[in-house]
Tab-separated table of C-alpha atoms in Angstrom:
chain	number	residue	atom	x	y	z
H	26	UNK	CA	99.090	8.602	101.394
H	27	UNK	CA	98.364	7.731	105.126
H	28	UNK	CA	97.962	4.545	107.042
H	29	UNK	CA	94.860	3.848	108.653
H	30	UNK	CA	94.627	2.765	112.019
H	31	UNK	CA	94.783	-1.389	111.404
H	32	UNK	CA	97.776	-0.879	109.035
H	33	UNK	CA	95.763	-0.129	105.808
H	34	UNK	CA	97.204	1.619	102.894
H	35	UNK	CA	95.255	2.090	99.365
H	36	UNK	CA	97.327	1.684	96.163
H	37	UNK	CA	96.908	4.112	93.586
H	38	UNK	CA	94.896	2.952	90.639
H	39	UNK	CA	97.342	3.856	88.270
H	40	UNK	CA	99.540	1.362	89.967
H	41	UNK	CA	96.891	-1.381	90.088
H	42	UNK	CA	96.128	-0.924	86.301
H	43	UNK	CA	99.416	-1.313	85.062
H	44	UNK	CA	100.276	-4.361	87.407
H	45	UNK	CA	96.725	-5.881	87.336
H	46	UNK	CA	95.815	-6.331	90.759
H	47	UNK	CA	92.474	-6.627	91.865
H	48	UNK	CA	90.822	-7.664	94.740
H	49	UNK	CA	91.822	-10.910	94.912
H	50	UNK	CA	95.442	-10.546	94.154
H	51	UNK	CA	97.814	-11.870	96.616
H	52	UNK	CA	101.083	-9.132	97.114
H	53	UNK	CA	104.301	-9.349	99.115
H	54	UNK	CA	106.169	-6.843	100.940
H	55	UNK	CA	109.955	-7.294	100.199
H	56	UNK	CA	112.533	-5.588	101.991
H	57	UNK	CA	116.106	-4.773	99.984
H	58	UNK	CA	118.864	-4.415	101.715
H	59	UNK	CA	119.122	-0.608	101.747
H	60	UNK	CA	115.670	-0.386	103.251
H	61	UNK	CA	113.606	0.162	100.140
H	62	UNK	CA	109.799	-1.385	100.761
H	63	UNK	CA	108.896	-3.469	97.479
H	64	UNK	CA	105.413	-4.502	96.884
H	65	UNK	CA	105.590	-7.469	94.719
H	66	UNK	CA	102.613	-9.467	93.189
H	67	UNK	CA	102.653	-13.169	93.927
H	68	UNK	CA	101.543	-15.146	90.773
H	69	UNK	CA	98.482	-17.602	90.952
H	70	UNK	CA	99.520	-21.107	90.299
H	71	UNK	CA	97.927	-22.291	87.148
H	72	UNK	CA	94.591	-24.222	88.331
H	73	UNK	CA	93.810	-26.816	85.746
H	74	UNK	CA	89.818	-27.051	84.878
H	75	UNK	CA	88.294	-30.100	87.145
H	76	UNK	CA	87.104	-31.501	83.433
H	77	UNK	CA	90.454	-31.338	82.504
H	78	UNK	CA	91.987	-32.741	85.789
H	79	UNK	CA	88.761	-35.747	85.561
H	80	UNK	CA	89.978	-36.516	81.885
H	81	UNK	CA	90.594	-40.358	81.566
H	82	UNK	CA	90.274	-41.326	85.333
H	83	UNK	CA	87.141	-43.407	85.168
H	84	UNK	CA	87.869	-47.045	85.738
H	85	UNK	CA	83.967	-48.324	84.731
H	86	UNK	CA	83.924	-49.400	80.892
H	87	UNK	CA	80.432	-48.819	79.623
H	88	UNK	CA	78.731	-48.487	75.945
H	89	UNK	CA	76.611	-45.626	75.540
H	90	UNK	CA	73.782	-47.768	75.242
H	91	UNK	CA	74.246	-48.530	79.153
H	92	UNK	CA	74.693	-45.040	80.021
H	93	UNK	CA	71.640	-44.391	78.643
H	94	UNK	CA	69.981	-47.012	80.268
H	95	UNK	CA	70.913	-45.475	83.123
H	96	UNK	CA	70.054	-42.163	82.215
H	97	UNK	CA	66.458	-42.623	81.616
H	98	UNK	CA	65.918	-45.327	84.158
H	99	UNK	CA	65.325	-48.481	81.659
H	100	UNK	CA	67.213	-51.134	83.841
């Protein structure tokens, strides 16, 4: 495999199969200590759904009957 010009490389897609990076995934170069080059996927933090993040933080109290009010414009 060769590097391109601005420091490019492609990764086989063997490799990318079996460690499930796409084109999104973030990776790291590590270096060990004998000078071995490790390519190491960085895991995604877990991103809660906004629904689930917006559960239980409205403050106004309403009956449904007001929210449908609302809804359709009877107030």
């Amino acid at each position: 495999m060769k590097v391109t010009t601005k420091g490019q490389v492609t990764i086989p897609q063997a490799i990318r199969d079996k460690k499930g990076i796409t084109a999104d995934t973030e990776i790291e170069f590590i270096e060990s200590p004998d000078g071995r080059i490790y390519i190491e996927v960085i895991k995604p933090a877990t991103k809660k759904s906004r629904f689930r993040t917006a559960h239980k933080v409205a403050s106004v109290v309403m009956s449904t009957d007001e929210i449908m009010a609302l809804t359709r414009g009877d107030n």
